[in-house]
Short mmCIF file of C-alpha atoms in Angstrom, two decimals:
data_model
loop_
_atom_site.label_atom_id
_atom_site.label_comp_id
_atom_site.label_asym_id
_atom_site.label_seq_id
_atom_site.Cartn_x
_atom_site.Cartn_y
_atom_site.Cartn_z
CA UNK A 1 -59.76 -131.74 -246.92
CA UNK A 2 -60.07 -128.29 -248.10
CA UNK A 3 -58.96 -127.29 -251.41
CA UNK A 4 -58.62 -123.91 -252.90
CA UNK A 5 -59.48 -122.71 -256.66
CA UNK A 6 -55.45 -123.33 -256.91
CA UNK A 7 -55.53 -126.22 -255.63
CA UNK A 8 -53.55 -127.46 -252.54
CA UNK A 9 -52.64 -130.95 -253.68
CA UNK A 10 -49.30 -132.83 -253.52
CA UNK A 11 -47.76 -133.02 -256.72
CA UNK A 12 -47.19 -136.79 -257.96
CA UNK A 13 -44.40 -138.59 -258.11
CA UNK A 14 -41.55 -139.96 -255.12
CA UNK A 15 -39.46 -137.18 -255.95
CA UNK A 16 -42.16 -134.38 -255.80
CA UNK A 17 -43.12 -136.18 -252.15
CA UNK A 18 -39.62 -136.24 -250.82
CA UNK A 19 -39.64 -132.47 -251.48
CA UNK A 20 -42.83 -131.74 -249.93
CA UNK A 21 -41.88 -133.78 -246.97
CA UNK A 22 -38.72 -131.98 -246.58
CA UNK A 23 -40.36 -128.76 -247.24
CA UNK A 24 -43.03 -128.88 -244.30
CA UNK A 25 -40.21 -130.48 -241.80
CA UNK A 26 -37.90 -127.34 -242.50
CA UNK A 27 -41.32 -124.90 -242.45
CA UNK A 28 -42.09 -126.12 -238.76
CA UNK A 29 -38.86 -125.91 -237.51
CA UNK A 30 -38.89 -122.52 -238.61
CA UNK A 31 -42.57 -122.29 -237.03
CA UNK A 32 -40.61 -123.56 -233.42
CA UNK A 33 -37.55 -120.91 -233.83
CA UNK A 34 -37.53 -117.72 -235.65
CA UNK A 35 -41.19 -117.48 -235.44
CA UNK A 36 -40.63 -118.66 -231.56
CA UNK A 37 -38.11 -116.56 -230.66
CA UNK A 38 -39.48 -113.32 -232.61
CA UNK A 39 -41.17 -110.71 -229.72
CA UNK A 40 -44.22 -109.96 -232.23
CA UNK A 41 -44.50 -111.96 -235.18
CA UNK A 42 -45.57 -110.07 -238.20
CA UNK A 43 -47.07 -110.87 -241.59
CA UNK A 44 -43.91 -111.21 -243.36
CA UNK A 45 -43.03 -114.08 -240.94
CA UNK A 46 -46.27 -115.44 -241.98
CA UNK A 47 -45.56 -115.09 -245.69
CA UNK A 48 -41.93 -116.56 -245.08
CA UNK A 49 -43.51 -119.72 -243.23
CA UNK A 50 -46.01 -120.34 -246.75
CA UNK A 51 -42.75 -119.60 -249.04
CA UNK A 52 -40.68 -122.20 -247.33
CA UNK A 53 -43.67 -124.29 -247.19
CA UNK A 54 -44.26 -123.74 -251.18
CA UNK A 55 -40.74 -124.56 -252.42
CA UNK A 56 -40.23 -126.14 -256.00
CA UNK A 57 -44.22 -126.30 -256.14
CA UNK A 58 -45.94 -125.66 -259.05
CA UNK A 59 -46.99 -122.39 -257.30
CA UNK A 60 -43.92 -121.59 -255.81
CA UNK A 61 -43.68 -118.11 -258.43
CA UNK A 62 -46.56 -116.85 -255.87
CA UNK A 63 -45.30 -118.38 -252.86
CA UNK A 64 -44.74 -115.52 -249.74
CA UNK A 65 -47.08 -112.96 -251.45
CA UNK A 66 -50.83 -112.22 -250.33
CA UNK A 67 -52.78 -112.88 -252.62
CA UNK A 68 -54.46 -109.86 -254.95
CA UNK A 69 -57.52 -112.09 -256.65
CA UNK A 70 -60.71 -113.56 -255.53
CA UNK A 71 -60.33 -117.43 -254.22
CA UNK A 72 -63.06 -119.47 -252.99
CA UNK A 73 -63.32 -123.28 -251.70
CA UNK A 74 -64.69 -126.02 -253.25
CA UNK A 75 -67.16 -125.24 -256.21
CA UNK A 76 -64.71 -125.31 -259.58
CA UNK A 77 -61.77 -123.49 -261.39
CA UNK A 78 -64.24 -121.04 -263.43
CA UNK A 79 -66.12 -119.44 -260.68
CA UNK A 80 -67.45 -118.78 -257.35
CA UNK A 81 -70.69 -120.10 -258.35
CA UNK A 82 -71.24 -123.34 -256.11
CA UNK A 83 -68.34 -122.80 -254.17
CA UNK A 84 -68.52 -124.15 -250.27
CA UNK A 85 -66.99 -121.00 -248.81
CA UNK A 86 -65.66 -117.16 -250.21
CA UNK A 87 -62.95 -115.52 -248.45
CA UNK A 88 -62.97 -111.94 -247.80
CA UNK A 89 -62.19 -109.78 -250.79
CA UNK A 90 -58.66 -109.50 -251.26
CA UNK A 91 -58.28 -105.81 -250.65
CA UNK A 92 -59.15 -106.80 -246.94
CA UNK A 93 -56.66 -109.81 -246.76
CA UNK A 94 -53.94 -107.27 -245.58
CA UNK A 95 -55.86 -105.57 -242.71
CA UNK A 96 -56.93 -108.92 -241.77
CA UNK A 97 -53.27 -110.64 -241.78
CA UNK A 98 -52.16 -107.63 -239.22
CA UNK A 99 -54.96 -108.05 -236.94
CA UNK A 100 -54.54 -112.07 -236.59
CA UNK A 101 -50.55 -111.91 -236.58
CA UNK A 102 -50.84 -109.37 -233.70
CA UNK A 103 -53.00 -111.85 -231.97
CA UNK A 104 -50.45 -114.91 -232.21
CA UNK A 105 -47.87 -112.40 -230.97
CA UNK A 106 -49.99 -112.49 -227.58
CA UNK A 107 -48.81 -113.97 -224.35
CA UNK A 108 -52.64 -115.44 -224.41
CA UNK A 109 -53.60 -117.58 -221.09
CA UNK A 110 -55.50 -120.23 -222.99
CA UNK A 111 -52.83 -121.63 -225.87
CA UNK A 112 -54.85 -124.19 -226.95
CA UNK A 113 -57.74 -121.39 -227.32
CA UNK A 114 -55.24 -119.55 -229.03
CA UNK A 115 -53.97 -122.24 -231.45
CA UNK A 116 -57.63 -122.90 -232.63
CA UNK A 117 -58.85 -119.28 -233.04
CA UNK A 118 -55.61 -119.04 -234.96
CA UNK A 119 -56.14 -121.55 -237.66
CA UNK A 120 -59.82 -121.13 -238.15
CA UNK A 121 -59.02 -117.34 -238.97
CA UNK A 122 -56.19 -118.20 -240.78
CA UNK A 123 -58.35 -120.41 -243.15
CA UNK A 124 -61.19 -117.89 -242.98
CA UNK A 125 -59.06 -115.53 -244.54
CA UNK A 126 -57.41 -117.75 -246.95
CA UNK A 127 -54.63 -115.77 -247.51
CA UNK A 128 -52.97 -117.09 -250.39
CA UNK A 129 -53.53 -118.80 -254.20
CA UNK A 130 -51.91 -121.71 -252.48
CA UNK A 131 -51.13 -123.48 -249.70
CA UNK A 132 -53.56 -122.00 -247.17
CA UNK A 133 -54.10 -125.83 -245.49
CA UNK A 134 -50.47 -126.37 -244.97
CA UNK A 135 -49.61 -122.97 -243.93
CA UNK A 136 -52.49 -122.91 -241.40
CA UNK A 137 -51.48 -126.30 -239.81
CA UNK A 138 -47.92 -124.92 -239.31
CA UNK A 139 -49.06 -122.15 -237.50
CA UNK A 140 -50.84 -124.47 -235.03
CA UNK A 141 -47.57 -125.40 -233.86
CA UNK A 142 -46.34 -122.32 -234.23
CA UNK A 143 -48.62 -121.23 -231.49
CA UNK A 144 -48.36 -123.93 -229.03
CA UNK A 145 -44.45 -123.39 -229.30
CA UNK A 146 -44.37 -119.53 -228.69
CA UNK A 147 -46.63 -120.70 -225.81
CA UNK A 148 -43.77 -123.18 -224.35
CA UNK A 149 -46.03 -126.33 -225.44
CA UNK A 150 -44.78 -129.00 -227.64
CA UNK A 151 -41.17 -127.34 -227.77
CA UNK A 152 -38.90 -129.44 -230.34
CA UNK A 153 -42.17 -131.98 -231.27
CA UNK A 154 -44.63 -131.36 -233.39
CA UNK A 155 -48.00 -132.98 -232.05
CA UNK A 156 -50.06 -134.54 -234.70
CA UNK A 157 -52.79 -132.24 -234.09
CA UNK A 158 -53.40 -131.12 -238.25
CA UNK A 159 -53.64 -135.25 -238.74
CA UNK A 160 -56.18 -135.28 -236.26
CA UNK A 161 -58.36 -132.64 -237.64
CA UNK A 162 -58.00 -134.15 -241.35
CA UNK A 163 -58.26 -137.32 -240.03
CA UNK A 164 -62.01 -136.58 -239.44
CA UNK A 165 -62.52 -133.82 -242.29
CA UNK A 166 -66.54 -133.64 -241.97
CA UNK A 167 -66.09 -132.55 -238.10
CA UNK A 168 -63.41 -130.16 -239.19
CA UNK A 169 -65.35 -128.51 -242.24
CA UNK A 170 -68.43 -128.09 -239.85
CA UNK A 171 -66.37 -126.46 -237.18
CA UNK A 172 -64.44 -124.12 -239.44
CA UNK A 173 -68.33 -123.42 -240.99
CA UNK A 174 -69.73 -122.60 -237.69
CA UNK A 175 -66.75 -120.36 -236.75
CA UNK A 176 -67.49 -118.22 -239.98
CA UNK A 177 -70.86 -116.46 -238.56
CA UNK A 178 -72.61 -113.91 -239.98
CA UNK A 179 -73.06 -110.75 -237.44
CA UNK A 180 -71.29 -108.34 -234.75
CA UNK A 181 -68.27 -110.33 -232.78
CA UNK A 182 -70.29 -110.31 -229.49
CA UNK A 183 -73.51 -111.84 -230.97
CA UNK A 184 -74.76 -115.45 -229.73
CA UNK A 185 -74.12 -116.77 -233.01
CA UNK A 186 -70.29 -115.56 -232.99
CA UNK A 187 -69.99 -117.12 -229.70
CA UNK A 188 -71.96 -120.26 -230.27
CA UNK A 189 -69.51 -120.44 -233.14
CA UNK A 190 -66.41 -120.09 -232.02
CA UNK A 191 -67.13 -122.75 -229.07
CA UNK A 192 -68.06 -125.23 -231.35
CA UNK A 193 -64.94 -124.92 -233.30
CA UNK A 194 -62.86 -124.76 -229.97
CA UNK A 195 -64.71 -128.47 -229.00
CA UNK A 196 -63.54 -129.19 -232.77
CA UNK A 197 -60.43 -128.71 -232.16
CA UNK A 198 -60.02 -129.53 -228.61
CA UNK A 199 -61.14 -133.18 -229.41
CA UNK A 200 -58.21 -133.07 -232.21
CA UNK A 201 -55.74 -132.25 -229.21
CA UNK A 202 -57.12 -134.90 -227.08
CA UNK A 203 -56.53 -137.58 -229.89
CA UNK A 204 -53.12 -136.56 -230.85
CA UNK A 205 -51.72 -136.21 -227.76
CA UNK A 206 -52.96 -139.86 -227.17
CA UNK A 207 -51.53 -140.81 -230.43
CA UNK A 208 -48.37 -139.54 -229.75
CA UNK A 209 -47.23 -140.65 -226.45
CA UNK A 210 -48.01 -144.36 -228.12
CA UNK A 211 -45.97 -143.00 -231.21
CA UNK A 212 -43.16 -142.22 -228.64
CA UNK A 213 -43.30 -145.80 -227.08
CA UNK A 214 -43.33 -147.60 -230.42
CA UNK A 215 -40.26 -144.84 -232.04
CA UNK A 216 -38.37 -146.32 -229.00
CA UNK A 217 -38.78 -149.41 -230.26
CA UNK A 218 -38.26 -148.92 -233.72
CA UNK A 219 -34.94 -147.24 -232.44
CA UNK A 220 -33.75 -150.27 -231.09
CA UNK A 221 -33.92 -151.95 -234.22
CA UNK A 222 -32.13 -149.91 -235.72
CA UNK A 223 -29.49 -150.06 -233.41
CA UNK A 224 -29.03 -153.51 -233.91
CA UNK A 225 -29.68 -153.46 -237.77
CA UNK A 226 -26.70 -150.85 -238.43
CA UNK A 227 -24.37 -152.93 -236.03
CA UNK A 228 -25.04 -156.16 -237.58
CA UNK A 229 -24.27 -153.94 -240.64
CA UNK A 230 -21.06 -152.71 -239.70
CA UNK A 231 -19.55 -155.46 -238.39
CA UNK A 232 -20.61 -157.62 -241.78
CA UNK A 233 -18.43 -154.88 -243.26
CA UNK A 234 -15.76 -154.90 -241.39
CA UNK A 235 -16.49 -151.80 -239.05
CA UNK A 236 -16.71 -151.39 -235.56
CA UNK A 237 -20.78 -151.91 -234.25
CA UNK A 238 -21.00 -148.39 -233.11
CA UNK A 239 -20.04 -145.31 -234.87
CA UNK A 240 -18.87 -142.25 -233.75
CA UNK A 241 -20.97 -140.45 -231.52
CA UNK A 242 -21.74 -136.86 -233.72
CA UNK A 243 -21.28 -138.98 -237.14
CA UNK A 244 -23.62 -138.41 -240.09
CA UNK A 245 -25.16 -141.57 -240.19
CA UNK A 246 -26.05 -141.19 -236.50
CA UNK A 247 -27.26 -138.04 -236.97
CA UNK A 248 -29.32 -138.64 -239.78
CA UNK A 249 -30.77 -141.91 -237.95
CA UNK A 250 -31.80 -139.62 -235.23
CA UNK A 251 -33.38 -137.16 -237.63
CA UNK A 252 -35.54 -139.67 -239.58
CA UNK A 253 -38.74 -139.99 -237.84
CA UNK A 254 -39.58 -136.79 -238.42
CA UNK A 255 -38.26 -136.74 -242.09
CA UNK A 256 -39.05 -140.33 -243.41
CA UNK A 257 -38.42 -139.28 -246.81
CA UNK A 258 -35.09 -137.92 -248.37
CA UNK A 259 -32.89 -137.07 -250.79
CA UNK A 260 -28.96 -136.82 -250.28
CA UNK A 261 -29.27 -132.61 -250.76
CA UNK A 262 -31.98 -132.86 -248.73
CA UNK A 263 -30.14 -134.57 -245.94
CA UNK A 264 -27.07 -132.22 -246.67
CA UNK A 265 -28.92 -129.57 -246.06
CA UNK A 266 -30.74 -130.76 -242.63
CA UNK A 267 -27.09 -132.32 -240.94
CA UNK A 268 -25.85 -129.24 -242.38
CA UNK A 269 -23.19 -130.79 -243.88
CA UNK A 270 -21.52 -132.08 -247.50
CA UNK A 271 -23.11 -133.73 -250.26
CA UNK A 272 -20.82 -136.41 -249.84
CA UNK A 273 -21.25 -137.47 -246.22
CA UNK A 274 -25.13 -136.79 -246.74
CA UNK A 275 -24.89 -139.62 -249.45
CA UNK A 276 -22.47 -141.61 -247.33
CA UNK A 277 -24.77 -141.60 -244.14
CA UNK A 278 -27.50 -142.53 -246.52
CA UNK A 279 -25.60 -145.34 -248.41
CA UNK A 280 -24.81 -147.36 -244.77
CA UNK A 281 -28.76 -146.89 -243.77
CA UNK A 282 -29.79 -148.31 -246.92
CA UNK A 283 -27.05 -151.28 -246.82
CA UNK A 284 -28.42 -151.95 -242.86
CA UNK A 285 -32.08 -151.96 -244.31
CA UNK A 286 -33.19 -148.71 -242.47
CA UNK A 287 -34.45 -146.92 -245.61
CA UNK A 288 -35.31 -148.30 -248.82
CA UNK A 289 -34.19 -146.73 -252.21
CA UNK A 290 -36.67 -145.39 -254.50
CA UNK A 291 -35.77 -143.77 -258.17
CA UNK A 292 -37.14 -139.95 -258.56
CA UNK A 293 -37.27 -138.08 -261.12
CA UNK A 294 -34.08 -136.37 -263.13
CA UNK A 295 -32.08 -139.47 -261.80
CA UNK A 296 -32.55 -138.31 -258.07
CA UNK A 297 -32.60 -141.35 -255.24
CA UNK A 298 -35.27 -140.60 -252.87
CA UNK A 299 -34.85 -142.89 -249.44
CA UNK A 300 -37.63 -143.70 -247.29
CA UNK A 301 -37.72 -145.25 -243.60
CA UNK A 302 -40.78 -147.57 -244.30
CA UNK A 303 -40.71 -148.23 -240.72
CA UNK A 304 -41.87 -144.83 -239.78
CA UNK A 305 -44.09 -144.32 -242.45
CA UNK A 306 -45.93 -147.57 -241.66
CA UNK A 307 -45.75 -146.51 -237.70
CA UNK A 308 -47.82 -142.80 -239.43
CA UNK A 309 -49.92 -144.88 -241.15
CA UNK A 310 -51.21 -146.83 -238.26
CA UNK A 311 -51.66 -143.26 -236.23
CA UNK A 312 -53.67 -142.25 -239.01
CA UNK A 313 -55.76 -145.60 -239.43
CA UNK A 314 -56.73 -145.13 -235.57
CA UNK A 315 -57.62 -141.50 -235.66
CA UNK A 316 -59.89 -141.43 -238.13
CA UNK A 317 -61.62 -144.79 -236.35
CA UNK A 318 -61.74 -142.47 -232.99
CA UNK A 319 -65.52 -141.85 -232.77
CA UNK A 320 -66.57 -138.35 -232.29
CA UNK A 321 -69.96 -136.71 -231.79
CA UNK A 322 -71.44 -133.51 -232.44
CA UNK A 323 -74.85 -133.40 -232.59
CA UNK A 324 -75.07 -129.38 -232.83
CA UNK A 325 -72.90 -129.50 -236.38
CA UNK A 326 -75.04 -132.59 -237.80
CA UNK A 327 -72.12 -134.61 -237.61
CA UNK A 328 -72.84 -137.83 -235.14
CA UNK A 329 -70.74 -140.88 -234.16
CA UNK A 330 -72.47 -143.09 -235.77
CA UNK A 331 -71.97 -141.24 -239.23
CA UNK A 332 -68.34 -142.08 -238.62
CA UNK A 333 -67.27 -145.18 -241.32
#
């Protein structure tokens, strides 16, 4: 995984991940409708994506800004001096940030084309002190939904890609040529970045249509888990179609891990009900109750997080090959 002089790392700590998790669910669904609905998307769209994205993060004082110093990848903290890749200087980060948000505001006949040429100029430019990965996956999908393609679901392309981080770093290194735009080297680059990332889509869209058939499943369950509930408490089976607790049952694979203000805030409703809807998933053995910190519950829905940890397991077994990078299948573990 790439990681910036800043660093790009999750914070420890249950309570730190439940707001990251929340964090990136809200950023995407921004990605899928202001930044999907917007004619021309512009840099401060772009900057409000990595703000929401950087939220109660150690560098959230930065977060929506460009950045105005020098950042590099890999290397360490002191220097440039080792470093795996230097952005562009960042008196050109501006200029650059137009050009590339003009060029997601295109109605482009390739999206997936799009997408890719997207991210790897996205992390070419590195942008910001932090949270360049993150806010580079998001637009991905922000992309593919302006594009009408993955419309409310978020495929797990950015898993993919990470998933198999030495094929990744050697794309994004062969997209970042040195020479004119229409040399052989530009172009030889930028195709094997697109096969980089093509083989990504492949994967994930396999990955999630048996994601889709095991949620159903996992559904189910929980049907029958929160009736059994109920009715051991005196309630009927079924609640009210629209309540919270349905709601938030409905909202969980895609946030796994919460807090009762987080949940408030995506059911758009009170505090209370949040910790109400919580309280009966918890009692029917749908999510589990961690401490945080500052007395905070966090709740998680091992089920999904066990169903993400399988997709991940199998990605990074999928076997790819290219030869032309130095990365072969058989380097794979």
């Amino acid at each position: 995984m790439l990681a910036t002089k800043a660093g790009d790392e999750p914070r420890a700590g249950i309570g730190d991940s439940a707001r990251e998790v929340v964090n990136n669910v809200l950023a995407l669904r921004k990605a899928v409708t202001a930044l999907t609905s917007t004619p021309c998307v512009t840099v401060d769209d772009i900057n409000g994506l990595q703000a929401a994205l950087m939220v109660e993060t150690e560098q959230h004082d930065l977060a929506g800004k460009l950045r105005e110093v020098q950042n590099w990848v890999g290397g360490n903290a002191y220097g440039p001096h080792g470093a795996e890749y230097v952005p562009p200087a960042p008196e050109l980060v501006g200029p650059l940030m137009e050009d590339l948000a003009a060029f997601i505001s295109e109605d482009q006949p390739l999206p997936l084309v799009q997408a890719a040429l997207v991210h790897a100029q996205f992390e070419t430019i590195h942008p910001y002190t932090d949270g360049n990965g993150r806010t580079g996956r998001a637009l991905i999908h922000t992309v593919l939904a302006r594009q009408g393609l993955a419309v409310g679901h978020v495929l797990p392309i950015s898993m993919s890609l990470l998933a198999h981080a030495r094929e990744y770093i050697a794309g994004l290194e062969a997209y970042r040529y040195n020479g004119s735009a229409d040399s052989a080297a530009a172009m030889d680059g930028t195709e094997a970045w697109i096969r980089v990332f093509l083989a990504a889509t492949r994967d994930a869209v396999a990955e999630a249509r048996r994601f889709t058939d095991e949620l159903g499943q996992m559904r189910d369950l929980w049907q029958a888990r929160l009736a059994n509930y109920r009715e051991s408490c005196g309630l009927r089976p079924h609640p009210r179609k629209g309540a919270a607790v349905v709601r938030l049952m409905e909202q969980l694979p895609g946030v796994p891990v919460l807090t009762a203000r987080a949940a408030g805030s995506l059911l758009k409703t009170s505090f209370v009900s949040a910790s109400k809807a919580l309280e009966e998933l918890a009692g029917a053995g749908i999510v589990q109750v961690k401490d945080a910190e500052r007395g905070t519950r966090a709740f998680l829905a091992s089920d999904v997080l066990d169903l993400i940890n399988g997709a991940e397991r199998r990605l990074t077994y999928t076997k790819w090959s290219f030869p032309d990078l130095g990365v072969e299948s058989a380097d794979r573990p």
